[in-house]
Coordinates of C-alpha atoms and ligand atoms in Angstrom, one line a residue:
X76 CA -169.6 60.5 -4.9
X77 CA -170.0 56.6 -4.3
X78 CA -174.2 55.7 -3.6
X79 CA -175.6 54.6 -0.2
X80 CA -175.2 50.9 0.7
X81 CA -178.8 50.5 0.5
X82 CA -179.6 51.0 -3.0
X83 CA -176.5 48.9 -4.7
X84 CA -175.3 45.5 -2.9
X85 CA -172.3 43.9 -4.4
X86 CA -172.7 41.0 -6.5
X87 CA -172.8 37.7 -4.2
X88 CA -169.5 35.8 -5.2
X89 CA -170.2 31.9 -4.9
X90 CA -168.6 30.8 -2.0
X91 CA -168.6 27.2 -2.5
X92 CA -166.0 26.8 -4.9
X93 CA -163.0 24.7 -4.0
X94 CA -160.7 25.9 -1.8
X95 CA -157.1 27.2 -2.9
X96 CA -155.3 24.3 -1.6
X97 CA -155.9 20.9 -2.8
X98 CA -157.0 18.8 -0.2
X99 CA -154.8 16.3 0.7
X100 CA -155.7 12.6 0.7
X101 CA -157.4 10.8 -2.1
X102 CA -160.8 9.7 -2.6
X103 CA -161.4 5.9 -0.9
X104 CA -162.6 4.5 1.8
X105 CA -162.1 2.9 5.1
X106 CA -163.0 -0.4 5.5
X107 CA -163.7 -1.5 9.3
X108 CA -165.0 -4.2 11.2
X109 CA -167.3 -4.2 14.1
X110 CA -165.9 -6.7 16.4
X111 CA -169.4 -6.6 18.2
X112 CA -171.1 -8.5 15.1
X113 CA -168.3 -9.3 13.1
X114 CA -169.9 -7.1 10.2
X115 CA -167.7 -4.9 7.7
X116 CA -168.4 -1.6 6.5
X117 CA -166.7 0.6 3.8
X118 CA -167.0 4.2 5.1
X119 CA -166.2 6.5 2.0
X120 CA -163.8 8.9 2.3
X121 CA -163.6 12.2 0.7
X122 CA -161.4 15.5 1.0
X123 CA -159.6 13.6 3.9
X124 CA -162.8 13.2 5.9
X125 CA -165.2 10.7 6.5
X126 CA -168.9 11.7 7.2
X127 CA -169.7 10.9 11.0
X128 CA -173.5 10.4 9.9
X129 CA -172.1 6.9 8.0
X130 CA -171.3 5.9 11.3
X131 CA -175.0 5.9 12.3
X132 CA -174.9 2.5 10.4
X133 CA -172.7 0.9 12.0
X134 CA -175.0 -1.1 14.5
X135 CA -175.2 -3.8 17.1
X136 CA -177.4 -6.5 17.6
X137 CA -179.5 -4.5 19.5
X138 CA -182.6 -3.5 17.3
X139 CA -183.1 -0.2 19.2
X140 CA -179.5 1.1 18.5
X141 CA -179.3 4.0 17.0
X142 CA -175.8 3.4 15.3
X143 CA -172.4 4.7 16.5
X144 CA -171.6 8.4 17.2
X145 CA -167.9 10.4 17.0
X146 CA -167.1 11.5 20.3
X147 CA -165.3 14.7 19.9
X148 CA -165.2 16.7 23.2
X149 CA -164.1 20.6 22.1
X150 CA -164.1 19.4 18.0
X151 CA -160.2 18.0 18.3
X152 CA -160.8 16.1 14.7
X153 CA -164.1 17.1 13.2
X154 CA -165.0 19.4 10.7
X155 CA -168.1 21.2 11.2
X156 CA -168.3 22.9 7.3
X157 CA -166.4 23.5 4.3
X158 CA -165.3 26.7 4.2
X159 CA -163.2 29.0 1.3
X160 CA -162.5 31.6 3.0
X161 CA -159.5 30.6 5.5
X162 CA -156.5 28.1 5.1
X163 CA -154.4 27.5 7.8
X164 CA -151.3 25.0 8.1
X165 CA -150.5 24.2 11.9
X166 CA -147.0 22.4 11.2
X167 CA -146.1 24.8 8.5
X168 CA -147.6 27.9 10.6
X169 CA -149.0 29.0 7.5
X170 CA -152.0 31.6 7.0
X171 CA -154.3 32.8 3.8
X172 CA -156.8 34.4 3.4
X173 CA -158.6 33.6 0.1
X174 CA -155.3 31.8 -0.5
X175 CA -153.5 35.3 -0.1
X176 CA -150.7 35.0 2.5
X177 CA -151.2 36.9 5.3
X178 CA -147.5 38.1 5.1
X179 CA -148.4 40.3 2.1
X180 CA -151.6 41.3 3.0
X181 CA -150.2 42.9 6.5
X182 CA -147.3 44.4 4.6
X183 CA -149.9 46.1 1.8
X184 CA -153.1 45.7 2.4
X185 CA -155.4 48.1 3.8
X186 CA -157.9 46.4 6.5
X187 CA -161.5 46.8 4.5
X188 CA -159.6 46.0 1.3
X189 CA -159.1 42.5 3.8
X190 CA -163.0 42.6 4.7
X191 CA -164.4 42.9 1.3
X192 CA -161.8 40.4 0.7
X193 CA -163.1 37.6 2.9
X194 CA -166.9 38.4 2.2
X195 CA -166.1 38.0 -1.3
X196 CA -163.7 35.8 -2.0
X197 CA -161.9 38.3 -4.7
X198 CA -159.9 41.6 -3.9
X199 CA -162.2 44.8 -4.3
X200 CA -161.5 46.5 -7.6
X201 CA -161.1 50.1 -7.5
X202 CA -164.5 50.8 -7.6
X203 CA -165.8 48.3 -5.5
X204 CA -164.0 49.4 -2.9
X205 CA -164.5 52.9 -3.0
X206 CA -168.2 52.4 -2.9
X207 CA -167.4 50.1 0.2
X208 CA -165.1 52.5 2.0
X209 CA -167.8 54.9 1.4
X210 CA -171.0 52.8 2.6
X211 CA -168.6 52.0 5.7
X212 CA -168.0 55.8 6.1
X213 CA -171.5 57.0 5.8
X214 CA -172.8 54.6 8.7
X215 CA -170.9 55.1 11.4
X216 CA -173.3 56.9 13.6
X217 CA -174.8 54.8 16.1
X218 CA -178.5 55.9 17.2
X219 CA -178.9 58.2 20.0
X220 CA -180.7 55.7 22.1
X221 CA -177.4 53.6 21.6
X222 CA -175.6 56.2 23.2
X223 CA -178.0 56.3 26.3
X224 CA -178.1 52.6 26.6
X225 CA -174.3 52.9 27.0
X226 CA -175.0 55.6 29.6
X227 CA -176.0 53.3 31.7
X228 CA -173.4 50.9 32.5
X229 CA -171.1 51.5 35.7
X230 CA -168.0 53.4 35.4
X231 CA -166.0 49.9 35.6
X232 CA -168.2 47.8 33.2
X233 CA -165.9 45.7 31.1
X234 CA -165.9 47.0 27.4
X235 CA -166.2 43.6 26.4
X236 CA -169.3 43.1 28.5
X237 CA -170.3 46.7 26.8
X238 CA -169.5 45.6 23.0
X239 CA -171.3 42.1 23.4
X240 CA -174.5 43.6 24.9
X241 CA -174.2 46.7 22.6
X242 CA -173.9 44.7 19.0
X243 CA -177.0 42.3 20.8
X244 CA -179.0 45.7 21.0
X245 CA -178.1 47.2 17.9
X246 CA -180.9 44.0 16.4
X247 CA -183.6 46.0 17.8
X248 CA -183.3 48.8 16.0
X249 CA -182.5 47.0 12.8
X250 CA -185.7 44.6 12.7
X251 CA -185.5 43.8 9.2
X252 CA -182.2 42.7 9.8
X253 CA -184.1 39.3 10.5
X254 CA -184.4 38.6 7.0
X255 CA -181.2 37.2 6.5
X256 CA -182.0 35.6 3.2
X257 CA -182.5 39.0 1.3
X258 CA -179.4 40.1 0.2
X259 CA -180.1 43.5 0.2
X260 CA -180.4 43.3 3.8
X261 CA -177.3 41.3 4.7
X262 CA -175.7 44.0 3.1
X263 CA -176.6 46.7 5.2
X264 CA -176.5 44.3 8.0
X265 CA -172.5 44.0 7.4
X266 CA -171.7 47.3 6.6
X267 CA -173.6 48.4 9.8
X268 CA -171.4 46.1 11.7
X269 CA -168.3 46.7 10.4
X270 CA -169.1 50.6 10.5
X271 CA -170.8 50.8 14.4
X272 CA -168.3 48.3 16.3
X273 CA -165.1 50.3 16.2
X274 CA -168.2 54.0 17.4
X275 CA -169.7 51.5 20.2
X276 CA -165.9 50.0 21.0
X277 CA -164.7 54.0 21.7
X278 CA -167.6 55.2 23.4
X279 CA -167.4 52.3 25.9
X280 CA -163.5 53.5 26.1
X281 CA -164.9 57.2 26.7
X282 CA -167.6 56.0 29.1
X283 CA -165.0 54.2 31.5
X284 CA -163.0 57.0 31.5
X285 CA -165.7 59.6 31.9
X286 CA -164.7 61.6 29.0
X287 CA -167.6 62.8 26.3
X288 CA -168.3 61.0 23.3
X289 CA -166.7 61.9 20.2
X290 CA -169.0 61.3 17.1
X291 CA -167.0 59.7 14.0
X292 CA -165.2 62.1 11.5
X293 CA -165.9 61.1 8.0
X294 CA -162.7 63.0 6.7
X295 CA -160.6 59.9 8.5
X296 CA -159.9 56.6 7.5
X297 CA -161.3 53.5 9.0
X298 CA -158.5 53.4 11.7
X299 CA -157.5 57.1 12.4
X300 CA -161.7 57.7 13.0
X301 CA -161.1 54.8 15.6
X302 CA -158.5 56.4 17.1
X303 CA -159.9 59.9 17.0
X304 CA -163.3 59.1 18.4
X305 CA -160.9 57.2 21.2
X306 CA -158.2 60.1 22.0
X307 CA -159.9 63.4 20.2
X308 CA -160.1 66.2 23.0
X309 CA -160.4 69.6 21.5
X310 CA -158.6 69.3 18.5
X311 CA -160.7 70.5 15.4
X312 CA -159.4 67.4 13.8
X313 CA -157.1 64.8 15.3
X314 CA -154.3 64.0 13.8
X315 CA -153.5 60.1 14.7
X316 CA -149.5 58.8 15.2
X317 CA -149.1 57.4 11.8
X318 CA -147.0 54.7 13.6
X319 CA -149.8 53.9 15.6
X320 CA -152.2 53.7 12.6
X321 CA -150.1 51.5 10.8
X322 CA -149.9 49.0 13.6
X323 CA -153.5 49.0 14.3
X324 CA -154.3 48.3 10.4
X325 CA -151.8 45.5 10.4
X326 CA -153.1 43.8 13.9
X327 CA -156.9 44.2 12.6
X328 CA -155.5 42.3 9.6
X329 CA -153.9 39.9 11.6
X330 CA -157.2 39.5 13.4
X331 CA -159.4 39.4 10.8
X332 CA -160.4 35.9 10.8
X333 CA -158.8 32.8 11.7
X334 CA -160.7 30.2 10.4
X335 CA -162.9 28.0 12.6
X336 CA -161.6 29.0 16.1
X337 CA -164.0 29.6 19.1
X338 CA -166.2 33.0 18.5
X339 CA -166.1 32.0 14.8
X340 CA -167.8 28.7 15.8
X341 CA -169.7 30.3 18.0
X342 CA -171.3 33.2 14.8
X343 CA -171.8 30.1 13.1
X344 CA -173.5 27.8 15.6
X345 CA -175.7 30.6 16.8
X346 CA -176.3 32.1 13.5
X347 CA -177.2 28.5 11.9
X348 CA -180.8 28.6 14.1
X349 CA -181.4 31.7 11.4
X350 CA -181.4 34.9 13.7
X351 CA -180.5 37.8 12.9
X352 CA -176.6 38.8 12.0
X353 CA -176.5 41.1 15.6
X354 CA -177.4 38.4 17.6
X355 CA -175.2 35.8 15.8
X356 CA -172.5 38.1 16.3
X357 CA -172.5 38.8 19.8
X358 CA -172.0 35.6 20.5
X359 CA -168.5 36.0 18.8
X360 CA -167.8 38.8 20.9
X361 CA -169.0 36.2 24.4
X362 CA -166.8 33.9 22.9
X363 CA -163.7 35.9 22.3
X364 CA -164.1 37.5 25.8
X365 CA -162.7 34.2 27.7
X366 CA -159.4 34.5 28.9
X367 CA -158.2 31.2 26.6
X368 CA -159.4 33.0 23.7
X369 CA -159.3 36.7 22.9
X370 CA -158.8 37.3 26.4
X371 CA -155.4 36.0 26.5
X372 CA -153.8 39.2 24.9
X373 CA -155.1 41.1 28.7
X374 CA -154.3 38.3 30.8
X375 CA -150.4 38.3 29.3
X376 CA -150.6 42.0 30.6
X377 CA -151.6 40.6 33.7
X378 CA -149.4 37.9 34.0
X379 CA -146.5 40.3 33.4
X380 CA -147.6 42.6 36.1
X381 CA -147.8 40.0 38.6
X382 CA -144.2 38.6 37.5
X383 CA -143.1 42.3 38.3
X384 CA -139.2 42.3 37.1
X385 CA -136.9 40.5 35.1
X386 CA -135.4 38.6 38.1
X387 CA -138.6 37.1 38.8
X388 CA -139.0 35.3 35.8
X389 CA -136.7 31.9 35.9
X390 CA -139.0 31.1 39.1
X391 CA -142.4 32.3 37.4
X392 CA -141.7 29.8 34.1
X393 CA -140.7 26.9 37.3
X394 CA -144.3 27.6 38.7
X395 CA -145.8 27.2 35.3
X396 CA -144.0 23.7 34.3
X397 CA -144.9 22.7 37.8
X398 CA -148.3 23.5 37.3
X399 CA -149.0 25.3 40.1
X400 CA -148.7 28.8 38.0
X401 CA -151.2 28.1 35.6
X402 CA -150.4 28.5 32.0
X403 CA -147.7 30.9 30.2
X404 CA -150.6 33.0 29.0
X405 CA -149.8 33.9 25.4
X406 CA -147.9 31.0 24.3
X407 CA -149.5 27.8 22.8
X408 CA -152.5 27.2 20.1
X409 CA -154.6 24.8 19.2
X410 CA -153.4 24.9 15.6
X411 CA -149.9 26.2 15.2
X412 CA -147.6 23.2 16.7
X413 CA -144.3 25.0 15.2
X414 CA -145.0 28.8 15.4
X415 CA -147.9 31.3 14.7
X416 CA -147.2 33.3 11.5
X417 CA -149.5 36.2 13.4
X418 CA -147.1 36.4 16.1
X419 CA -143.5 36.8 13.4
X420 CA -145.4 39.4 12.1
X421 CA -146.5 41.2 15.4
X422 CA -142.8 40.9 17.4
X423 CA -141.7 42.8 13.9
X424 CA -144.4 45.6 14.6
X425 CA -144.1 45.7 18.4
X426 CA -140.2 46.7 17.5
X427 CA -141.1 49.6 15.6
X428 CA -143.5 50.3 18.1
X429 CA -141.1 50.6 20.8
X430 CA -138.5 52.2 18.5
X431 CA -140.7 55.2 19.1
X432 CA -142.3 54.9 22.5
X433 CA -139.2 52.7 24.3
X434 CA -138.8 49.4 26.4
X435 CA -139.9 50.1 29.7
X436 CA -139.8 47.5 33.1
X437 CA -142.9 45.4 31.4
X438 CA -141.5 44.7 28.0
X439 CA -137.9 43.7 29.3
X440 CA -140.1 41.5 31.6
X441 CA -141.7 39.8 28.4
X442 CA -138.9 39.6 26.6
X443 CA -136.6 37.5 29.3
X444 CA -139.8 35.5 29.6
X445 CA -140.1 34.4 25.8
X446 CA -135.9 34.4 25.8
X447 CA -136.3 31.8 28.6
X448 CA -139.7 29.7 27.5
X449 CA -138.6 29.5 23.8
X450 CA -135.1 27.7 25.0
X451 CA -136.7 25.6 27.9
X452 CA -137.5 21.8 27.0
X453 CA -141.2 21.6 28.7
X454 CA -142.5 24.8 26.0
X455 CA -140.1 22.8 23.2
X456 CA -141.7 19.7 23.5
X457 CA -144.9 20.5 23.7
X458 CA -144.4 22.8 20.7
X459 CA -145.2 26.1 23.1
X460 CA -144.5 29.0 21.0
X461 CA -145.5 32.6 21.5
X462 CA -148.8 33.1 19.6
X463 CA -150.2 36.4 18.3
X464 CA -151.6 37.9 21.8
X465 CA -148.1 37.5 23.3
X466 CA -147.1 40.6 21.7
X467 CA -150.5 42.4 20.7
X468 CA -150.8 43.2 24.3
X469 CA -147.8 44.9 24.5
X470 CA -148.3 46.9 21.6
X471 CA -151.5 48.3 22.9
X472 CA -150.2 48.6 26.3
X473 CA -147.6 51.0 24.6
X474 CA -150.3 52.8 22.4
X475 CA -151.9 53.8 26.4
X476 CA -155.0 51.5 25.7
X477 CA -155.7 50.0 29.2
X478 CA -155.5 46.1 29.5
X479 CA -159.3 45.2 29.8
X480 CA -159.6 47.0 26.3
X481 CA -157.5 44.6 24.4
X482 CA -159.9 42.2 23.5
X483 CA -162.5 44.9 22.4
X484 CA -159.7 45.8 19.6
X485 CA -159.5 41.8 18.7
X486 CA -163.3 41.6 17.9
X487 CA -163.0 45.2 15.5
X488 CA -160.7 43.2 13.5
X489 CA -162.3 39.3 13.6
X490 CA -165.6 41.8 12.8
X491 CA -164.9 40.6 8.8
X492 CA -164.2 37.5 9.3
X493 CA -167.5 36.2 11.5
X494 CA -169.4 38.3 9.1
X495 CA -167.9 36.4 6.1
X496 CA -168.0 33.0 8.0
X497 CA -171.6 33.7 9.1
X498 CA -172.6 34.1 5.7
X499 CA -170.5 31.5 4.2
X500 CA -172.9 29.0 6.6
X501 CA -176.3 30.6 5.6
X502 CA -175.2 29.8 1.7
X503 CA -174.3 26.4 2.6
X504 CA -176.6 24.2 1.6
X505 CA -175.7 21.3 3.4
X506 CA -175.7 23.7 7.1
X507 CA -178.6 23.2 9.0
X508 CA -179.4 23.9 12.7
X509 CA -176.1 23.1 14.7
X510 CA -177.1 20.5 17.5
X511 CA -174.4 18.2 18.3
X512 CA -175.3 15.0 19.8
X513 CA -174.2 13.6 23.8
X514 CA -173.4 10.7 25.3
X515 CA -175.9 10.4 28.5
X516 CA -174.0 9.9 31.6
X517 CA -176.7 9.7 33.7
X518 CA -179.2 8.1 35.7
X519 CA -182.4 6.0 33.8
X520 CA -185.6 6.1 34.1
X521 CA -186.7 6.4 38.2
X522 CA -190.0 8.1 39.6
X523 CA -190.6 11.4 41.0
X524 CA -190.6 11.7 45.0
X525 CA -190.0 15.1 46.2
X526 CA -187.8 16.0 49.0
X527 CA -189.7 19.1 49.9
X528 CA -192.2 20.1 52.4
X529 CA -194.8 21.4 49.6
X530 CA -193.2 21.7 46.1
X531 CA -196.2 23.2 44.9
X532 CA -197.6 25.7 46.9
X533 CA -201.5 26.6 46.3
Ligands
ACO262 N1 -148.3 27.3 29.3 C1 -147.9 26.1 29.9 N2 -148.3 24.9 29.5 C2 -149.1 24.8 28.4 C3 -149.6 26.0 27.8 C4 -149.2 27.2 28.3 N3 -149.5 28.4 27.7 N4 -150.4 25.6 26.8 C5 -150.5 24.3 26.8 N5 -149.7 23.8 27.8 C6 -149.4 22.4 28.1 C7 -150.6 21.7 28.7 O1 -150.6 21.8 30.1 C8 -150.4 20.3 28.1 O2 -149.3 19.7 28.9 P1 -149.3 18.1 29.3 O3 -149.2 17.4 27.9 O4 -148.2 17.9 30.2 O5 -150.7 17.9 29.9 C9 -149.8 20.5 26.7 O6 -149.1 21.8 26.8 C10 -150.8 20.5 25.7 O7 -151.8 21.6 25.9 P2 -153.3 21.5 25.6 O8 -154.0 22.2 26.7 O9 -153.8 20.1 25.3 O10 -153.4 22.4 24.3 P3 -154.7 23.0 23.6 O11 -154.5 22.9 22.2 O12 -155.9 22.3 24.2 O13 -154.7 24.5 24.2 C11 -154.5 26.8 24.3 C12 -154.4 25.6 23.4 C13 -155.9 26.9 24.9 C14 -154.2 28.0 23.4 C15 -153.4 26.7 25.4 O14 -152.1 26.6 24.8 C16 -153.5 27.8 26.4 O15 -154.3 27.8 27.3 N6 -152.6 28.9 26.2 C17 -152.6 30.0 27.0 C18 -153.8 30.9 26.7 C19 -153.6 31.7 25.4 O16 -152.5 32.3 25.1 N7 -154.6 31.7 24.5 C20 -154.6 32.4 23.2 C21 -154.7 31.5 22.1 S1 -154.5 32.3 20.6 C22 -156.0 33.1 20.3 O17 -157.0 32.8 20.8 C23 -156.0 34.2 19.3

């Protein structure tokens, strides 16, 4: 039998070698001109990048200028670290993880084989991950306290608004947890995460619907204990849908990090002023809740709801390219410009999905809306493809999870990748507290005159 967590921690991989692909561009630099001064400056270039602190030198005549700033409103072209853990292609709508495509590792991986993979750096060997699977296994409990602290939300809290508060909480009853340089406890720190998110995630479920907690079974995997302590009645043991196992290993895989997007930025940003890994967290799970993040996958629900029947949609997509619809939720990204290799995989697994549980009047709603947006010019040519939450909400939807819960199954599986990304930063050497700079807007200097009665009342 595998030891506790506590006593062994895995060897730290180092996480700063180069990443799989080679970056493109070679070394040189830029040589501009300030037409202000007429003086030239070669800015060195390196990995593709230039460092916006060279920038500070770039001056005018004015003695107190502090040199030029980037201005990058929602980081459109900077690169806030170097990171090995995630490579994404946009054009190509490639993903890796560790340089592994994410093709193979939904088609064989198993999701903590992924996690240890994207702490790490290197696949678990045999043992490795049995000791893992069993440290993961043997901390699922959450304190009773926990369980009273979930009490005590109303009946129609959002489980996101649970989780987020919930992993916030779960730093004060792991104090040490604030020494984030000790190995030993980052350790324990991430395999309490990774083990409690998916026992808080179904006991929010089972608050909501005012059914009783079911504690985890350590007989079950990772995913089928998920799904028991979610649907488990009064079965002795609960035997999960293998079909719906399988689908939710591959869509916490899919999930499992995506590079720097907004909660992962978010872990990083927070975590870089040294608290502790719940905290830092949490802030993922704020992130992730908006409705242009993580959110999307329940607003498609939504969306598809309000379109109501197939008929409806030719006039739903005119609203949207008019702009007075709002967005096609689920379609676009940030990064993939031709298509999202998340989503390929995730129309594949929503068919066998269906196979089993059928197409009702909301899927054949969907699919005459992606028929009609993937041949329409306005989603063409702004390169408007379905991304991964187009689908993922269906497939949940079919697996009877209700819409505001989507999300909360999002964060289980980005749970690995913050935690890798958030450690990745702490070893970074060149990371330091994250404080972008501003360009003030506003007034100068002018002096006080209050415009009430008595500001300061005796
Ligand atoms: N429906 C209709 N039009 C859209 C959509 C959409 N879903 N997304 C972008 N556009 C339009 C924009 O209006 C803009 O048009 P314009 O050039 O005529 O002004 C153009 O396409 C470019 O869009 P941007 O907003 O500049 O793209 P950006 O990269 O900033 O946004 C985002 C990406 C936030 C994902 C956006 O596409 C969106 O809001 N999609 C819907 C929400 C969604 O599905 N989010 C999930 C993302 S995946 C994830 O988080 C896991």
């Amino acid at each position: 039998m595998p030891k506790s967590a506590t006593t062994t921690p895995p060897q730290q991989k180092n996480t700063a070698k180069a990443p799989a692909p080679a970056p493109s561009g070679s070394e040189g630099s830029l040589e501009v001109k300030d037409s202000r001064t007429s003086k030239g400056y070669s800015i060195p270039i390196a990995d593709n990048a230039i460092r916006a602190t060279e920038l500070k030198k770039v001056k005018s005549s004015d003695p107190e200028d502090l040199g030029l700033v980037s201005y990058d409103p929602a980081f459109l072209n900077t690169a806030s670290c170097r990171s090995a853990i995630t490579y994404i292609d946009g054009d190509k709508g490639i993903l890796r993880y560790r340089g592994y495509p994410i093709e193979q590792l939904a088609e064989s991986a198993s999701f903590l084989e992924v996690a240890w993979l994207l702490r790490h750096g290197e696949l678990p060997n045999q043992k490795e991950y049995d000791q893992f699977v069993h440290d993961i296994t043997f901390h699922t409990y959450v304190h009773e306290n926990m369980r009273k602290f979930l009490e005590g939300f109303r009946y129609d809290a959002h489980p996101m608004a649970m989780l987020n508060s919930s992993i916030a909480a779960l730093a004060s009853f792991y104090p040490s947890a604030r020494n984030i340089f000790d190995e030993t406890e980052r350790n324990i720190s991430i395999i309490r995460l990774l083990a409690k998110t998916p026992t808080i995630a179904a006991f929010s479920y089972r608050h909501v619907k005012g059914l009783p907690f079911v504690y985890p079974d350590n007989r079950l995997s990772y995913v089928e204990n998920f799904l028991s302590m979610i649907a488990r009645m009064t079965e002795s043991k609960y035997e999960a849908n293998p079909i719906f196992t399988r689908a939710l290993e591959i869509l916490f895989i899919l999930h499992a990090d995506h590079e720097q997007n907004c909660s992962t930025n978010a872990v990083r940003a927070v975590g870089s002023s040294h608290v502790d890994p719940f905290s830092a967290v949490s802030a993922g799970v704020a992130a992730l809740f908006g409705p242009l993040h993580g959110g999307a996958n329940e607003q498609v629900l939504r969306m598809i709801k309000e379109i109501g029947t197939v008929k409806n949609v030719p006039g739903f997509i005119e609203n949207v390219k008019s702009g007075e619809g709002g967005k096609l939720m689920g379609f676009g990204h940030r990064v993939y410009k031709s298509y999202d290799p998340r989503a390929k995989i995730v129309k594949k697994l929503a068919d066998e999905v269906f196979d089993v549980v059928g197409v009702d009047k909301d899927l054949e709603t969907a699919l005459e809306l992606e028929r009609i947006a993937l041949s329409d010019e306005y989603f063409i040519s702004r390169k408007l493809y379905p991304n991964v939450d187009f689908y993922t909400g269906l497939i949940y939807r079919s697996m009877a999870f209700p819409t505001d819960f989507f999300t909360v199954l999002f964060a289980i599986g980005r749970m690995p990748g913050w935690l890798a990304q958030w450690e990745e930063m702490l070893l970074d050497k060149e990371q330091k507290i994250a404080r972008p700079r501003q360009i003030y807007t506003g007034l100068g200097e002018r002096p006080y005159k209050s415009r009430l009665k008595n500001p300061r009342p005796d």
